[in-house]
């Protein structure tokens, strides 16, 4: 450690998976719901509920990190100060909303579906933003507080959500396959652009800059492959081929997003504790 | 009242007596040192010096760990001592990530031996974060922290920074004692 920056090692794979799935699940809900905003009766209940299911899977990763389920509820107490506490509340509200929608679908209450659906949009937006704020709250780790990190986290979450929609639509609702492919491609392109622009603005002189560059570059290869495959899918005329390609591309995009989050957490550098100026008379 | 400690690095010989006294006082597990000694090399060959820098929880005035704690387990006690309520800690490790000094440790369920002293809450201790508590139990009965008491070279000076007659107040207010990462307003200062 001495006079060098030191790395956080506490947040690892499980936290990265939770951050990925909560972002992807909430994005799925926002994107899919927005597609059917004016014709909710045409929306597929399975597609709507899958956005909640993915966030729930993410929470299992968080629970396995915490060891005991009751620790999850205990974490909501300090919501005035801590973004982790707020995250627990946002996730709980979002999942309760999902449970309500599932019940309303089962009982056939369309009016309630509309109300809970609109509420779900607000909760999903909070779940989407919470990982960004959680990382920004660790004020000593500069990389996590940078605008570039926040933008790429959000865009990669949205693009991962879109790719999952396109993959699921193959099995659940083929009619949205084409539009979801177009949205996925646009969001992947936006993530690629944001990541590469930010990466190219970084130097190589300092350790922090090198780590940041490595982190942002890690998303470029999988996302470029994913984008190329999506382009193939869009130009293909056969829906079954489009769906198959979307499925493969979705996996690659999920891998890219997870890799980016793992690298972002792994390159969480604190500035050196002991600096030269301490020893100047 | 604000407890503060000044560590004179020119007196520290890196003997680790403070780290060991702390381990005995708190009964910490293997590999866990609330106080640790970092070796720092200064200058370049042939004019090289080595300094020993004891590091621990800095009991910051506005602690990052307290701000991010989702359960409110981290709190400030009398004299500005930052403590952890083991029963409230959920073991999320967010405070460890946020701490600018790397001063916090996490106990897995089975890491702590069962027959050590100060095991006031076995259930709460499992999967919880721990750190230097400035020997608050000793302070409450008018004693100094174990690391201060045991230091053979008297490199550690402890007292009330708000008391104008105290040595720590003089050292801090005169600017002789410097803080590491002063933006976090720590209560541990260093003299070189």
XYZ file of N, CA and C in Angstrom, chain A residues 65-271:
621
model
N -24.746 -12.687 -0.855
C -23.615 -11.887 -0.361
C -23.823 -11.536 1.119
N -25.072 -11.248 1.474
C -25.361 -10.839 2.851
C -25.431 -12.016 3.818
N -25.674 -13.215 3.300
C -25.668 -14.409 4.153
C -27.023 -14.778 4.701
N -27.760 -13.784 5.183
C -29.066 -14.103 5.783
C -30.147 -13.174 5.227
N -31.333 -13.719 4.897
C -32.381 -12.878 4.301
C -32.775 -11.693 5.175
N -32.739 -11.878 6.510
C -33.226 -10.774 7.358
C -32.302 -9.542 7.257
N -31.056 -9.782 6.844
C -30.143 -8.653 6.671
C -30.638 -7.696 5.594
N -31.373 -8.247 4.620
C -31.884 -7.410 3.535
C -32.852 -6.365 4.077
N -33.781 -6.801 4.930
C -34.779 -5.860 5.467
C -34.149 -4.885 6.432
N -33.126 -5.359 7.170
C -32.462 -4.467 8.123
C -31.763 -3.307 7.407
N -31.465 -3.533 6.118
C -30.706 -2.507 5.395
C -31.535 -1.296 4.975
N -32.816 -1.319 5.210
C -33.652 -0.197 4.762
C -33.737 0.936 5.787
N -33.112 0.746 6.951
C -33.348 1.691 8.047
C -32.786 3.093 7.802
N -31.577 3.173 7.273
C -30.915 4.476 7.172
C -31.140 5.116 5.804
N -32.394 5.167 5.362
C -32.689 5.648 4.012
C -32.428 7.141 3.838
N -32.360 7.853 4.936
C -32.120 9.295 4.807
C -30.697 9.581 4.309
N -29.762 8.694 4.643
C -28.371 8.939 4.302
C -27.835 8.017 3.206
N -28.172 6.721 3.314
C -27.462 5.733 2.504
C -28.225 5.328 1.245
N -27.513 5.308 0.104
C -28.136 4.888 -1.146
C -28.382 3.396 -1.168
N -27.620 2.642 -0.370
C -27.884 1.200 -0.314
C -29.245 0.949 0.355
N -29.515 1.720 1.421
C -30.810 1.609 2.099
C -31.949 2.008 1.153
N -31.719 3.082 0.402
C -32.742 3.522 -0.562
C -32.944 2.456 -1.641
N -31.842 1.826 -2.052
C -31.919 0.767 -3.057
C -32.795 -0.380 -2.593
N -32.666 -0.748 -1.316
C -33.487 -1.828 -0.749
C -34.965 -1.445 -0.827
N -35.258 -0.190 -0.504
C -36.649 0.284 -0.550
C -37.167 0.298 -1.996
N -36.348 0.834 -2.915
C -36.781 0.900 -4.323
C -37.047 -0.503 -4.870
N -36.108 -1.417 -4.588
C -36.268 -2.794 -5.070
C -37.528 -3.439 -4.497
N -37.768 -3.212 -3.192
C -38.937 -3.815 -2.549
C -40.226 -3.268 -3.152
N -40.265 -1.934 -3.342
C -41.470 -1.318 -3.926
C -41.715 -1.844 -5.338
N -40.644 -1.946 -6.094
C -40.741 -2.420 -7.481
C -41.263 -3.855 -7.517
N -40.709 -4.700 -6.647
C -41.132 -6.107 -6.645
C -42.561 -6.272 -6.121
N -42.925 -5.466 -5.125
C -44.307 -5.513 -4.633
C -45.274 -5.096 -5.731
N -44.857 -4.074 -6.487
C -45.666 -3.620 -7.616
C -45.831 -4.762 -8.624
N -44.736 -5.480 -8.873
C -44.785 -6.623 -9.794
C -45.726 -7.701 -9.302
N -45.685 -7.938 -7.998
C -46.575 -8.943 -7.405
C -48.035 -8.518 -7.586
N -48.259 -7.220 -7.375
C -49.612 -6.670 -7.555
C -50.091 -6.836 -8.997
N -49.192 -6.557 -9.950
C -49.556 -6.689 -11.372
C -49.877 -8.157 -11.692
N -49.053 -9.073 -11.146
C -49.269 -10.509 -11.400
C -50.642 -10.927 -10.876
N -50.985 -10.451 -9.670
C -52.287 -10.788 -9.082
C -53.429 -10.199 -9.902
N -53.207 -8.928 -10.332
C -54.252 -8.258 -11.126
C -54.482 -8.981 -12.450
N -53.391 -9.456 -13.076
C -53.533 -10.235 -14.310
C -54.318 -11.524 -14.041
N -53.970 -12.178 -12.912
C -54.610 -13.463 -12.581
C -56.106 -13.273 -12.338
N -56.456 -12.113 -11.722
C -57.862 -11.875 -11.384
C -58.610 -11.097 -12.469
N -57.842 -10.592 -13.461
C -58.468 -9.885 -14.582
C -58.885 -8.456 -14.280
N -58.204 -7.783 -13.349
C -58.522 -6.368 -13.041
C -57.694 -5.445 -13.936
N -58.251 -5.035 -15.067
C -57.471 -4.241 -16.025
C -57.129 -2.842 -15.517
N -58.098 -2.251 -14.787
C -57.877 -0.902 -14.249
C -56.690 -0.871 -13.294
N -56.622 -1.889 -12.450
C -55.519 -1.971 -11.477
C -54.183 -2.192 -12.189
N -54.239 -2.984 -13.274
C -52.993 -3.221 -14.047
C -52.447 -1.895 -14.574
N -53.362 -1.036 -15.056
C -52.919 0.260 -15.597
C -52.288 1.130 -14.519
N -52.943 1.162 -13.339
C -52.411 2.006 -12.239
C -51.058 1.462 -11.765
N -51.030 0.157 -11.475
C -49.779 -0.445 -10.984
C -48.684 -0.411 -12.047
N -49.100 -0.528 -13.300
C -48.134 -0.473 -14.394
C -47.442 0.881 -14.461
N -48.243 1.948 -14.318
C -47.664 3.298 -14.342
C -46.770 3.517 -13.125
N -47.224 3.030 -11.968
C -46.392 3.138 -10.750
C -45.080 2.377 -10.929
N -45.208 1.212 -11.582
C -44.036 0.373 -11.835
C -42.983 1.102 -12.644
N -43.425 1.964 -13.564
C -42.465 2.746 -14.362
C -41.608 3.634 -13.464
N -42.273 4.275 -12.500
C -41.536 5.156 -11.577
C -40.575 4.337 -10.718
N -41.056 3.221 -10.180
C -40.184 2.390 -9.338
C -39.024 1.810 -10.155
N -39.324 1.414 -11.410
C -38.270 0.848 -12.265
C -37.189 1.887 -12.534
N -37.628 3.145 -12.733
C -36.635 4.209 -12.959
C -35.729 4.354 -11.739
N -36.306 4.252 -10.530
C -35.501 4.358 -9.304
C -34.542 3.174 -9.171
N -35.030 1.974 -9.523
C -34.169 0.775 -9.460
C -33.028 0.893 -10.474
N -33.330 1.498 -11.627
C -32.316 1.672 -12.669
C -31.223 2.650 -12.213
N -31.639 3.704 -11.533
C -30.691 4.756 -11.135
C -29.886 4.366 -9.890
N -30.483 3.487 -9.037
C -29.844 3.213 -7.747
C -28.402 2.680 -7.815
N -28.060 1.753 -8.768
C -26.656 1.315 -8.809
C -25.676 2.459 -9.082
N -26.104 3.399 -9.920
C -25.244 4.554 -10.229
C -24.996 5.369 -8.963
N -26.075 5.635 -8.226
C -25.958 6.456 -7.022
C -25.186 5.725 -5.924
N -25.377 4.406 -5.874
C -24.665 3.594 -4.881
C -23.155 3.735 -5.067
N -22.715 3.661 -6.317
C -21.283 3.770 -6.580
C -20.795 5.205 -6.392
N -21.609 6.164 -6.774
C -21.209 7.577 -6.617
C -21.075 7.969 -5.144
N -21.794 7.242 -4.284
C -21.789 7.572 -2.858
C -20.452 7.256 -2.175
N -19.684 6.346 -2.768
C -18.350 6.056 -2.213
C -17.412 7.170 -2.674
N -17.402 8.260 -1.921
C -16.792 9.498 -2.408
C -15.277 9.428 -2.595
N -14.630 8.491 -1.893
C -13.167 8.424 -1.995
C -12.715 7.752 -3.290
N -13.618 7.005 -3.932
C -13.253 6.296 -5.166
C -13.667 7.155 -6.350
N -12.669 7.811 -6.956
C -12.970 8.834 -7.957
C -13.617 8.266 -9.217
N -13.125 7.111 -9.655
C -13.641 6.538 -10.901
C -15.157 6.303 -10.854
N -15.636 5.878 -9.705
C -17.074 5.591 -9.581
C -17.913 6.860 -9.598
N -17.276 7.980 -9.288
C -18.040 9.231 -9.204
C -18.041 9.995 -10.523
N -17.271 9.508 -11.474
C -17.178 10.242 -12.738
C -18.471 10.116 -13.555
N -18.773 11.181 -14.291
C -19.989 11.185 -15.117
C -19.931 10.083 -16.164
N -18.725 9.848 -16.710
C -18.552 8.806 -17.735
C -18.992 7.441 -17.236
N -18.614 7.122 -15.991
C -18.990 5.821 -15.403
C -20.503 5.727 -15.289
N -21.117 6.793 -14.774
C -22.573 6.793 -14.579
C -23.310 6.598 -15.895
N -22.855 7.321 -16.933
C -23.539 7.251 -18.240
C -23.427 5.836 -18.817
N -22.216 5.253 -18.737
C -22.038 3.914 -19.335
C -22.797 2.855 -18.526
N -22.853 3.021 -17.209
C -23.646 2.060 -16.399
C -25.111 2.098 -16.849
N -25.658 3.300 -16.978
C -27.065 3.438 -17.368
C -27.322 2.903 -18.769
N -26.461 3.305 -19.718
C -26.668 2.867 -21.113
C -26.502 1.363 -21.251
N -25.511 0.798 -20.550
C -25.306 -0.657 -20.681
C -26.464 -1.414 -20.030
N -27.036 -0.856 -18.952
C -28.201 -1.502 -18.329
C -29.389 -1.479 -19.302
N -29.607 -0.321 -19.925
C -30.725 -0.201 -20.886
C -30.518 -1.138 -22.078
N -29.284 -1.182 -22.584
C -29.038 -2.032 -23.757
C -29.165 -3.512 -23.393
N -28.707 -3.891 -22.178
C -28.859 -5.294 -21.762
C -30.342 -5.640 -21.643
N -31.113 -4.728 -21.046
C -32.565 -4.941 -20.932
C -33.209 -5.128 -22.299
N -32.795 -4.287 -23.252
C -33.365 -4.361 -24.607
C -33.007 -5.687 -25.278
N -31.763 -6.131 -25.078
C -31.363 -7.393 -25.730
C -32.123 -8.580 -25.121
N -32.394 -8.508 -23.821
C -33.163 -9.611 -23.200
C -34.596 -9.613 -23.752
N -35.153 -8.407 -23.940
C -36.508 -8.340 -24.540
C -36.502 -9.014 -25.914
N -35.479 -8.687 -26.721
C -35.464 -9.259 -28.080
C -35.298 -10.777 -28.032
N -34.501 -11.265 -27.075
C -34.309 -12.720 -26.962
C -35.599 -13.400 -26.488
N -36.263 -12.795 -25.484
C -37.491 -13.400 -24.947
C -38.649 -13.320 -25.932
N -38.654 -12.242 -26.725
C -39.773 -12.046 -27.653
C -39.867 -13.203 -28.660
N -38.729 -13.812 -28.942
C -38.709 -14.971 -29.846
C -39.651 -16.063 -29.347
N -39.662 -16.266 -28.029
C -40.479 -17.342 -27.457
C -41.868 -16.861 -27.026
N -41.955 -15.586 -26.593
C -43.205 -15.116 -25.982
C -44.063 -14.279 -26.921
N -43.425 -13.328 -27.605
C -44.216 -12.399 -28.428
C -43.426 -12.028 -29.698
N -43.428 -12.894 -30.697
C -42.617 -12.635 -31.908
C -42.933 -11.308 -32.593
N -44.136 -10.752 -32.349
C -44.505 -9.499 -33.035
C -43.613 -8.311 -32.626
N -42.996 -8.389 -31.467
C -42.151 -7.248 -31.059
C -40.671 -7.504 -31.368
N -40.395 -8.630 -32.023
C -38.990 -8.985 -32.269
C -38.253 -7.900 -33.061
N -38.885 -7.433 -34.154
C -38.175 -6.497 -35.029
C -37.893 -5.170 -34.312
N -38.937 -4.647 -33.671
C -38.742 -3.344 -33.003
C -37.742 -3.464 -31.843
N -37.779 -4.609 -31.142
C -36.843 -4.763 -30.027
C -35.404 -4.920 -30.526
N -35.266 -5.519 -31.717
C -33.927 -5.618 -32.316
C -33.392 -4.223 -32.640
N -34.275 -3.381 -33.170
C -33.847 -2.009 -33.534
C -33.469 -1.209 -32.290
N -34.292 -1.348 -31.230
C -33.987 -0.622 -29.984
C -32.657 -1.128 -29.403
N -32.486 -2.456 -29.400
C -31.248 -3.034 -28.866
C -30.040 -2.492 -29.612
N -30.154 -2.478 -30.924
C -29.025 -2.034 -31.738
C -28.692 -0.566 -31.455
N -29.735 0.257 -31.335
C -29.515 1.682 -31.063
C -28.850 1.882 -29.695
N -29.325 1.136 -28.707
C -28.772 1.312 -27.356
C -27.346 0.751 -27.249
N -27.104 -0.365 -27.932
C -25.737 -0.921 -27.933
C -24.787 0.067 -28.610
N -25.244 0.651 -29.701
C -24.422 1.642 -30.410
C -24.142 2.847 -29.495
N -25.166 3.302 -28.770
C -25.000 4.450 -27.853
C -24.000 4.097 -26.747
N -24.105 2.878 -26.212
C -23.173 2.463 -25.148
C -21.748 2.405 -25.684
N -21.625 1.825 -26.877
C -20.295 1.735 -27.497
C -19.682 3.114 -27.705
N -20.494 4.026 -28.235
C -20.002 5.376 -28.497
C -19.580 6.067 -27.205
N -20.452 5.986 -26.191
C -20.152 6.655 -24.916
C -18.882 6.068 -24.296
N -18.775 4.743 -24.332
C -17.640 4.081 -23.718
C -16.337 4.397 -24.453
N -16.393 4.326 -25.781
C -15.156 4.563 -26.527
C -14.757 6.036 -26.487
N -15.734 6.942 -26.522
C -15.404 8.371 -26.427
C -14.757 8.688 -25.085
N -15.344 8.119 -24.024
C -14.796 8.388 -22.690
C -13.410 7.762 -22.546
N -13.270 6.527 -23.057
C -11.982 5.834 -22.968
C -10.898 6.611 -23.708
N -11.234 7.151 -24.888
C -10.210 7.864 -25.660
C -9.827 9.194 -25.023
N -10.687 9.711 -24.146
C -10.348 10.984 -23.486
C -9.401 10.770 -22.306
N -9.164 9.515 -21.937
C -8.313 9.237 -20.770
C -6.859 9.077 -21.190
N -5.968 9.497 -20.307
C -4.538 9.337 -20.572
C -4.044 8.004 -20.028
N -2.733 7.802 -20.078
C -2.156 6.568 -19.566
C -1.139 6.843 -18.464
N -1.027 8.111 -18.079
C 0.046 8.475 -17.152
C -0.203 7.944 -15.739
N -1.386 8.096 -15.240
C -1.668 7.711 -13.852
C -2.338 6.349 -13.787
N -2.180 5.720 -12.616
C -2.746 4.378 -12.427
C -4.270 4.413 -12.599
N -4.881 5.452 -12.016
C -6.343 5.567 -12.078
C -6.825 5.666 -13.525
N -6.117 6.467 -14.321
C -6.510 6.638 -15.721
C -6.349 5.335 -16.496
N -5.262 4.629 -16.207
C -5.024 3.345 -16.898
C -6.117 2.339 -16.557
N -6.465 2.306 -15.275
C -7.514 1.376 -14.824
C -8.850 1.730 -15.476
N -9.131 3.039 -15.534
C -10.394 3.494 -16.126
C -10.455 3.115 -17.595
N -9.341 3.325 -18.285
C -9.273 2.993 -19.720
C -9.539 1.501 -19.934
N -8.909 0.678 -19.098
C -9.072 -0.770 -19.208
C -10.550 -1.153 -18.974
N -11.148 -0.503 -17.965
C -12.541 -0.788 -17.625
C -13.474 -0.459 -18.787
N -13.293 0.729 -19.363
C -14.203 1.146 -20.440
C -13.932 0.384 -21.737
N -12.681 -0.035 -21.928
C -12.373 -0.832 -23.123
C -12.966 -2.231 -23.032
N -13.185 -2.714 -21.800
C -13.648 -4.094 -21.630
C -15.043 -4.330 -22.225
N -15.797 -3.262 -22.379
C -17.156 -3.419 -22.927
C -17.140 -3.361 -24.466
N -16.039 -2.845 -25.023
C -16.030 -2.570 -26.463
C -16.108 -3.838 -27.320
N -15.297 -4.845 -26.998
C -15.254 -6.047 -27.858
C -16.595 -6.803 -27.850
N -17.117 -7.188 -26.672
C -18.396 -7.908 -26.705
C -19.535 -7.094 -27.323
N -19.554 -5.795 -27.065
C -20.636 -4.972 -27.609
C -20.496 -4.793 -29.123
N -19.259 -4.725 -29.613
C -19.071 -4.603 -31.068
C -19.542 -5.881 -31.756
N -19.181 -7.041 -31.157
C -19.631 -8.320 -31.730
C -21.160 -8.381 -31.712
N -21.721 -7.979 -30.571
C -23.169 -7.992 -30.418
C -23.845 -7.101 -31.463
N -23.264 -5.932 -31.665
C -23.824 -4.978 -32.644
C -23.782 -5.564 -34.058
N -22.657 -6.185 -34.386
C -22.507 -6.769 -35.726
C -23.550 -7.873 -35.941
N -23.755 -8.683 -34.904
C -24.722 -9.782 -35.030
C -26.143 -9.224 -35.161
N -26.426 -8.154 -34.413
C -27.759 -7.531 -34.527
C -27.990 -6.982 -35.923
N -26.930 -6.413 -36.506
C -27.061 -5.874 -37.870
C -27.451 -7.012 -38.826
N -26.828 -8.158 -38.633
C -27.166 -9.336 -39.449
C -28.639 -9.709 -39.271
N -29.066 -9.677 -38.007
C -30.447 -10.061 -37.688
C -31.443 -9.127 -38.351
N -31.145 -7.818 -38.308
C -32.101 -6.844 -38.858
C -32.221 -7.002 -40.374
N -31.074 -7.283 -41.019
C -31.123 -7.424 -42.477
C -31.653 -8.796 -42.918
N -31.742 -9.713 -41.977
C -32.272 -11.028 -42.332
C -33.800 -10.948 -42.438
N -34.365 -11.658 -43.406
C -35.821 -11.590 -43.590
C -36.564 -12.685 -42.827
N -35.841 -13.690 -42.369
C -36.514 -14.812 -41.696
C -36.625 -14.555 -40.197
N -37.846 -14.515 -39.652
C -38.020 -14.245 -38.217
C -37.305 -15.257 -37.317
N -37.312 -16.536 -37.730
C -36.674 -17.552 -36.880
C -35.170 -17.310 -36.804
N -34.591 -16.894 -37.940
C -33.151 -16.585 -37.958
C -32.871 -15.347 -37.106
N -33.774 -14.355 -37.258
C -33.642 -13.122 -36.463
C -33.646 -13.450 -34.975
N -34.598 -14.308 -34.589
C -34.726 -14.669 -33.177
C -33.509 -15.391 -32.658
N -33.005 -16.346 -33.450
C -31.817 -17.108 -33.045
C -30.625 -16.198 -32.858
N -30.463 -15.273 -33.822
C -29.350 -14.322 -33.753
C -29.504 -13.419 -32.523
N -30.752 -12.986 -32.287
C -31.017 -12.111 -31.130
C -30.644 -12.813 -29.829
N -30.919 -14.098 -29.765
C -30.617 -14.870 -28.552
C -29.111 -14.900 -28.289
N -28.355 -15.199 -29.341
C -26.884 -15.261 -29.205
C -26.355 -13.883 -28.817
N -26.828 -12.877 -29.536
C -26.354 -11.515 -29.297
C -26.681 -11.038 -27.883
N -27.838 -11.475 -27.391
C -28.251 -11.097 -26.041
C -27.261 -11.630 -25.008
N -26.861 -12.892 -25.180
C -25.890 -13.485 -24.259
C -24.562 -12.719 -24.284
N -24.150 -12.344 -25.490
C -22.874 -11.617 -25.616
C -22.970 -10.254 -24.928
N -24.121 -9.575 -25.111
C -24.309 -8.262 -24.483
C -24.346 -8.379 -22.959
N -25.007 -9.423 -22.452
C -25.058 -9.634 -20.995
C -23.636 -9.868 -20.465
N -22.865 -10.679 -21.201
C -21.480 -10.927 -20.796
C -20.691 -9.601 -20.768
N -20.867 -8.785 -21.805
C -20.157 -7.504 -21.881
C -20.509 -6.596 -20.716
N -21.794 -6.528 -20.384
C -22.241 -5.672 -19.272
C -21.691 -6.166 -17.948
N -21.697 -7.482 -17.759
C -21.183 -8.046 -16.506
C -19.685 -7.808 -16.391
N -18.990 -8.011 -17.492
C -17.541 -7.799 -17.524
C -17.208 -6.337 -17.175
N -17.992 -5.423 -17.742
C -17.772 -4.001 -17.464
C -17.961 -3.708 -15.977
N -19.029 -4.265 -15.393
C -19.293 -3.998 -13.969
C -18.226 -4.627 -13.073
N -17.801 -5.825 -13.451
C -16.740 -6.474 -12.664
C -15.462 -5.640 -12.713
N -15.136 -5.146 -13.898
C -13.934 -4.322 -14.035
C -14.065 -2.999 -13.304
N -15.280 -2.435 -13.365
C -15.511 -1.146 -12.683
C -15.359 -1.298 -11.171
N -15.907 -2.391 -10.628
C -15.762 -2.621 -9.185
C -14.310 -2.937 -8.850
N -13.687 -3.768 -9.691
C -12.300 -4.177 -9.433
C -11.310 -3.039 -9.533
N -11.629 -2.013 -10.320
C -10.686 -0.896 -10.445
C -11.090 0.268 -9.539
N -11.835 -0.035 -8.496
C -12.202 0.994 -7.514
C -10.991 1.359 -6.665
N -10.265 2.388 -7.098
C -9.018 2.754 -6.413
C -9.237 3.908 -5.436
N -8.756 3.701 -4.205
C -8.694 4.811 -3.253
C -7.358 5.533 -3.460
N -7.318 6.843 -3.277
C -6.020 7.532 -3.351
C -5.096 7.025 -2.245
